[in-house]
Short mmCIF file of C-alpha atoms in Angstrom, two decimals:
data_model
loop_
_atom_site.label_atom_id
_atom_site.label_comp_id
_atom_site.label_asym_id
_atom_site.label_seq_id
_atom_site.Cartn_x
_atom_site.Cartn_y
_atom_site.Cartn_z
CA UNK A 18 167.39 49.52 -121.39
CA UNK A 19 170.17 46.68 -121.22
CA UNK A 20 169.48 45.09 -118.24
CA UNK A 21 172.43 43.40 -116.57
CA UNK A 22 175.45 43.35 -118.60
CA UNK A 23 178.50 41.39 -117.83
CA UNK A 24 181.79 41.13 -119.46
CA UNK A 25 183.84 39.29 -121.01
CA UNK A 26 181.64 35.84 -121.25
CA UNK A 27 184.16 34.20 -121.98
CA UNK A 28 187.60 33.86 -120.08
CA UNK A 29 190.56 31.69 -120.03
CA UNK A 30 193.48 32.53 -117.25
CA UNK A 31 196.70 30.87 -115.74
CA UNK A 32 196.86 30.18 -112.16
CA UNK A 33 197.63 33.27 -110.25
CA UNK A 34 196.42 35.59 -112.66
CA UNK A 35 194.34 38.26 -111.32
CA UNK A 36 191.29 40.10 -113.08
CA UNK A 37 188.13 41.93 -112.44
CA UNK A 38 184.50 40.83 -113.99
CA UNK A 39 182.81 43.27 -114.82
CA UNK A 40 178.81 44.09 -114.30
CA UNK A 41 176.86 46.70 -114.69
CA UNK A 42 173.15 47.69 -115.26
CA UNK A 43 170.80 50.72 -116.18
CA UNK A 44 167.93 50.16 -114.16
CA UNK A 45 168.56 52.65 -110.94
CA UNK A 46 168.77 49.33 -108.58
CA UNK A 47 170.33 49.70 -105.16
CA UNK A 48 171.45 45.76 -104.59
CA UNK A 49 173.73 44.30 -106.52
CA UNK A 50 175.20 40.46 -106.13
CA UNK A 51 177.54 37.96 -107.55
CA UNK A 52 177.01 34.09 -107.71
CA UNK A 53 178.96 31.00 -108.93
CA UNK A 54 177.66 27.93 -110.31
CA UNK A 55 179.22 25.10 -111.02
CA UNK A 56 178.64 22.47 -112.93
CA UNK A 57 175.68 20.11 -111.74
CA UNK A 58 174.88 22.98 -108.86
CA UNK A 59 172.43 25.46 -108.18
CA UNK A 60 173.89 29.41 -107.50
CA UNK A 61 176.07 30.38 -104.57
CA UNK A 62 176.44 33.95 -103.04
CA UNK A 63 180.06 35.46 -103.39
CA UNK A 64 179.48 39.48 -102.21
CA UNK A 65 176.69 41.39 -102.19
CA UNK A 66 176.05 45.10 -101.88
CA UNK A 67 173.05 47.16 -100.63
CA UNK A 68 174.15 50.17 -102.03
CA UNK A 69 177.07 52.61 -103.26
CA UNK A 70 179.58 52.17 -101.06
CA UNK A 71 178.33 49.38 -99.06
CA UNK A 72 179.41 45.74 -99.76
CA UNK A 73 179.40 42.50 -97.73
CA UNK A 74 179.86 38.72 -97.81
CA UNK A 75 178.21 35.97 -98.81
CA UNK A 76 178.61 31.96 -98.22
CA UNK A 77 181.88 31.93 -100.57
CA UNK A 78 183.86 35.11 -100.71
CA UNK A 79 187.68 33.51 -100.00
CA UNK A 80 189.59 34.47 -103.09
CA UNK A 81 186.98 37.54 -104.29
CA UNK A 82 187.28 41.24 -103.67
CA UNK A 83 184.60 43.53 -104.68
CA UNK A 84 183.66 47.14 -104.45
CA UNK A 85 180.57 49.41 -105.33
CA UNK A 86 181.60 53.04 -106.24
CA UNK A 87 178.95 53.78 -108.28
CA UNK A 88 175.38 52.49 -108.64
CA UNK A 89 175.25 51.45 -111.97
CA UNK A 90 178.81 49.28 -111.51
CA UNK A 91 179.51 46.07 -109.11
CA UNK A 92 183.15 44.91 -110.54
CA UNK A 93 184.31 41.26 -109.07
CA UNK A 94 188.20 40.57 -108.80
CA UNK A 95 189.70 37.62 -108.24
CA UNK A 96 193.19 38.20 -106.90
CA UNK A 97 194.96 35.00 -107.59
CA UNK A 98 192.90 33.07 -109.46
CA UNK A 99 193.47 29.09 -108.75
CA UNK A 100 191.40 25.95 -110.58
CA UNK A 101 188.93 26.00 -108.05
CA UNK A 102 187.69 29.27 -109.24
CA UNK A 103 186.37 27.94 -112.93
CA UNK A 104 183.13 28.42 -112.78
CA UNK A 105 180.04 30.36 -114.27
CA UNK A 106 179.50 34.01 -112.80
CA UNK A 107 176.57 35.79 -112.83
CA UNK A 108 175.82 39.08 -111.01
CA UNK A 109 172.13 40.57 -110.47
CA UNK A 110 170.78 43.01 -109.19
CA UNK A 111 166.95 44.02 -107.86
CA UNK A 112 165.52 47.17 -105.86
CA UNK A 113 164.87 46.93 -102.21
CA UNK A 114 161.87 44.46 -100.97
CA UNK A 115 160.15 47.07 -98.99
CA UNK A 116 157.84 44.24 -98.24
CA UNK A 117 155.96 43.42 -101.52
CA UNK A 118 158.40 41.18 -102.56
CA UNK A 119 161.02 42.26 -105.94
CA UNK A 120 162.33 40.10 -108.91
CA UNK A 121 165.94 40.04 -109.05
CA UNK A 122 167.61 40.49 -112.64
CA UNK A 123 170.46 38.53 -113.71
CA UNK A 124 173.65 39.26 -115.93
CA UNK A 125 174.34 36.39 -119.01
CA UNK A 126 177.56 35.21 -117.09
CA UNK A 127 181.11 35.13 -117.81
CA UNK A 128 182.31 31.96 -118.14
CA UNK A 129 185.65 31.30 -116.50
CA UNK A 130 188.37 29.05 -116.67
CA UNK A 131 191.53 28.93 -114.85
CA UNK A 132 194.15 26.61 -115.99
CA UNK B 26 166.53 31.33 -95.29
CA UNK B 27 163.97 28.37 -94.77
CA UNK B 28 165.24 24.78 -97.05
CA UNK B 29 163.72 23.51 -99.83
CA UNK B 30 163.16 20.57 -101.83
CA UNK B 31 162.17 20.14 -105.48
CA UNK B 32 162.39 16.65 -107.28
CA UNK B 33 165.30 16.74 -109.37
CA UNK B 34 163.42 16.32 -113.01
CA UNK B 35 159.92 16.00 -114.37
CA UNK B 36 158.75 15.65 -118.09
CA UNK B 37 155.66 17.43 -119.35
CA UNK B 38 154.10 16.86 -122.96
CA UNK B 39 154.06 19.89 -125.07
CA UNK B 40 150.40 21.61 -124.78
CA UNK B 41 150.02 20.28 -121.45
CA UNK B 42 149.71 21.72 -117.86
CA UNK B 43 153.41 21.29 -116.46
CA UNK B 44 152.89 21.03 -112.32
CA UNK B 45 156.32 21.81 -110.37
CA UNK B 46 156.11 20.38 -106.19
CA UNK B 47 158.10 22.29 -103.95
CA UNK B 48 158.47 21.44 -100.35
CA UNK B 49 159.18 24.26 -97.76
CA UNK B 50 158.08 22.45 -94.29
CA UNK B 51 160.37 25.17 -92.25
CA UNK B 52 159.08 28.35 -93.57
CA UNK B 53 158.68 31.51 -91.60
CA UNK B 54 155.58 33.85 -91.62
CA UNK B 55 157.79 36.25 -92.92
CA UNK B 56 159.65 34.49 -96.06
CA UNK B 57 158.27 34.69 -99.44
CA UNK B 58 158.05 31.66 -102.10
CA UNK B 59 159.95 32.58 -105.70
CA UNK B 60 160.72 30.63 -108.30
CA UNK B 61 162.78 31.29 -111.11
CA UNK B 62 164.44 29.77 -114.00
CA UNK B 63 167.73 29.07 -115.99
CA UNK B 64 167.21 28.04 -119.68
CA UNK B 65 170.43 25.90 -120.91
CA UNK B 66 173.04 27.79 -118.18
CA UNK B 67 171.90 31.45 -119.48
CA UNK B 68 171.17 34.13 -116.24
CA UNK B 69 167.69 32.95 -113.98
CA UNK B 70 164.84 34.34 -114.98
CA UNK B 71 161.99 35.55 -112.12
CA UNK B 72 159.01 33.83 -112.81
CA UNK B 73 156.24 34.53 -110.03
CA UNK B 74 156.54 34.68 -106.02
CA UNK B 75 153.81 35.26 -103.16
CA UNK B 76 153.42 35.24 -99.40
CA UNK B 77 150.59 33.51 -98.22
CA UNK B 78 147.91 33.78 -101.36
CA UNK B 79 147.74 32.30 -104.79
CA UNK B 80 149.22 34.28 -107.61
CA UNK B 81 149.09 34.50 -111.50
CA UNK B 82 150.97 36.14 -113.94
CA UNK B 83 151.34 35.69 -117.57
CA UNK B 84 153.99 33.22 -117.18
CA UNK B 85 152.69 31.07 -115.00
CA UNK B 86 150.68 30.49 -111.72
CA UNK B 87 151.69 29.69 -107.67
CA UNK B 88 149.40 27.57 -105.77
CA UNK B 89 150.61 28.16 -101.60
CA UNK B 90 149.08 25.74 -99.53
CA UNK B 91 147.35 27.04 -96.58
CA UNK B 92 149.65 26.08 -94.27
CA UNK B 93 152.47 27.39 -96.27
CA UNK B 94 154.77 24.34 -96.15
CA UNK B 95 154.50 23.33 -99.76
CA UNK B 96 153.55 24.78 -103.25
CA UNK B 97 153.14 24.30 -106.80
CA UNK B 98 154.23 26.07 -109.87
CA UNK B 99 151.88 25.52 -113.06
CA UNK B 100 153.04 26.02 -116.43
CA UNK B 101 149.34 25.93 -117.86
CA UNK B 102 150.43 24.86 -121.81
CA UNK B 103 153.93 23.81 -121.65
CA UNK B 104 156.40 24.57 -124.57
CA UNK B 105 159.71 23.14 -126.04
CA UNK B 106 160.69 26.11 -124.96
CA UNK B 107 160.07 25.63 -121.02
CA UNK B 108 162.14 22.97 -121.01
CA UNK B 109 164.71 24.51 -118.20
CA UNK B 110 165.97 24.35 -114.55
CA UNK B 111 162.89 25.20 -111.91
CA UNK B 112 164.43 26.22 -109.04
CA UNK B 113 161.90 27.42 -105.74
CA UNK B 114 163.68 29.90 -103.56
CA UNK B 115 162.34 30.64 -99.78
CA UNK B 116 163.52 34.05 -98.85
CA UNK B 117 162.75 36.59 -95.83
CA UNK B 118 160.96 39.59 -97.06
CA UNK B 119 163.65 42.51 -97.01
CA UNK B 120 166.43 40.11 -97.85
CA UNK B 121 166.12 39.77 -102.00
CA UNK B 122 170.24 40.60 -102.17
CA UNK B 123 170.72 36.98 -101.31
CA UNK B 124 168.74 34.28 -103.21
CA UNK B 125 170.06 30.73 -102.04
CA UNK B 126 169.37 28.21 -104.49
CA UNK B 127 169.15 24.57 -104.74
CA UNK B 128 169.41 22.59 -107.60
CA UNK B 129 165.99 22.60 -108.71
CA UNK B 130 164.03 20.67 -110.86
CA UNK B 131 164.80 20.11 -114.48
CA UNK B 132 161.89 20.13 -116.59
CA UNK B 133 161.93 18.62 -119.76
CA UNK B 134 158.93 19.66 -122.32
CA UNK B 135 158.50 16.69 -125.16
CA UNK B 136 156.96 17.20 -128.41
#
């Protein structure tokens, strides 16, 4: 049982560069999310998803596309990727809170920089 | 999601009972307290959460006050190896997709 696994953690790219972060996990859960955090700051919501085939937006999406296909995988691209978009990424995931309350489980990050 | 506010660091003594305030005057019948961690920028760690009542686990242990608007998180014999971000997270029961967090407290254990 792995958990939350994202990859790469670490990542260097030029401006306008595109590529997709990858996360996965092994534990059957239906959400799936990605944060930032920068430096100094607590975690901000990119996208979310509730299930396959269902995704949504959180309080920072502009410059992020995601998609859930499967489950197990919740892959974040940035299309273009500009300076503003260094950061830390972490994705997690949790089952539904059918109103007991669930622990979310969080990737290691991948650690971006965009130069 | 109802605001929160945490000091922004405390020190504990190794050994000792490390007490975490966090202020959630706005809260909603229907959001839960959690608290997690991040240990030197590695992924947040769940600690403990609750409603209305007081909860333990083997981490640690949430005091709610009864009128909900503030609680504490007790580390009951501190370690070097507590020394992390504390960060108290109001949410609304059904909505654990979205965790908004602040910056939390930074707790520093000393030997």
């Amino acid at each position: 049982n792995a958990g939350v696994t994202q990859t790469p953690k670490f990542q260097v790219l030029k401006t306008g560069q595109s590529m997709t972060l990858q996360c996965a996990q092994d534990m059957n859960h239906e959400y799936m999310s990605w944060y930032r955090q920068d430096p100094g700051m607590g975690l901000r919501l990119i996208h979310y998803s509730v299930g396959a085939g269902i995704t949504d937006q959180g309080e920072v999406p502009n410059g992020y596309n995601v998609s859930r296909s499967t489950t197990e995988d919740f892959p974040l691209r940035l299309l273009s990727a500009a300076p503003s978009q260094t950061s830390v990424y972490f994705c997690a995931s949790s089952y539904p809170d059918r109103g007991q309350g669930t622990e979310a489980f969080f990737g290691q990050g991948t650690r971006l920089t965009v130069v | 999601d109802a605001k929160t506010t945490q000091p922004p660091s405390m020190d504990c003594a190794e050994g000792r009972a490390a007490n975490l305030p966090c202020n959630h005057s706005t809260i909603s019948g229907n959001e839960y307290v959690y608290w997690y961690r991040q240990i030197h920028s590695q992924g947040p760690q769940y600690i403990i959460h609750g409603l209305k009542n007081n909860e333990t686990n083997e981490m640690a242990s949430l005091i709610i006050t009864e009128d909900r608007k503030s609680s504490t998180l007790i580390l009951p014999h501190a370690t070097l190896r507590d020394t992390a971000v504390y960060y108290c997270i109001v949410r609304v029961v059904g909505s654990n997709y979205k965790l908004t967090f602040g910056k939390g407290t930074l707790l520093t254990v000393n030997p």
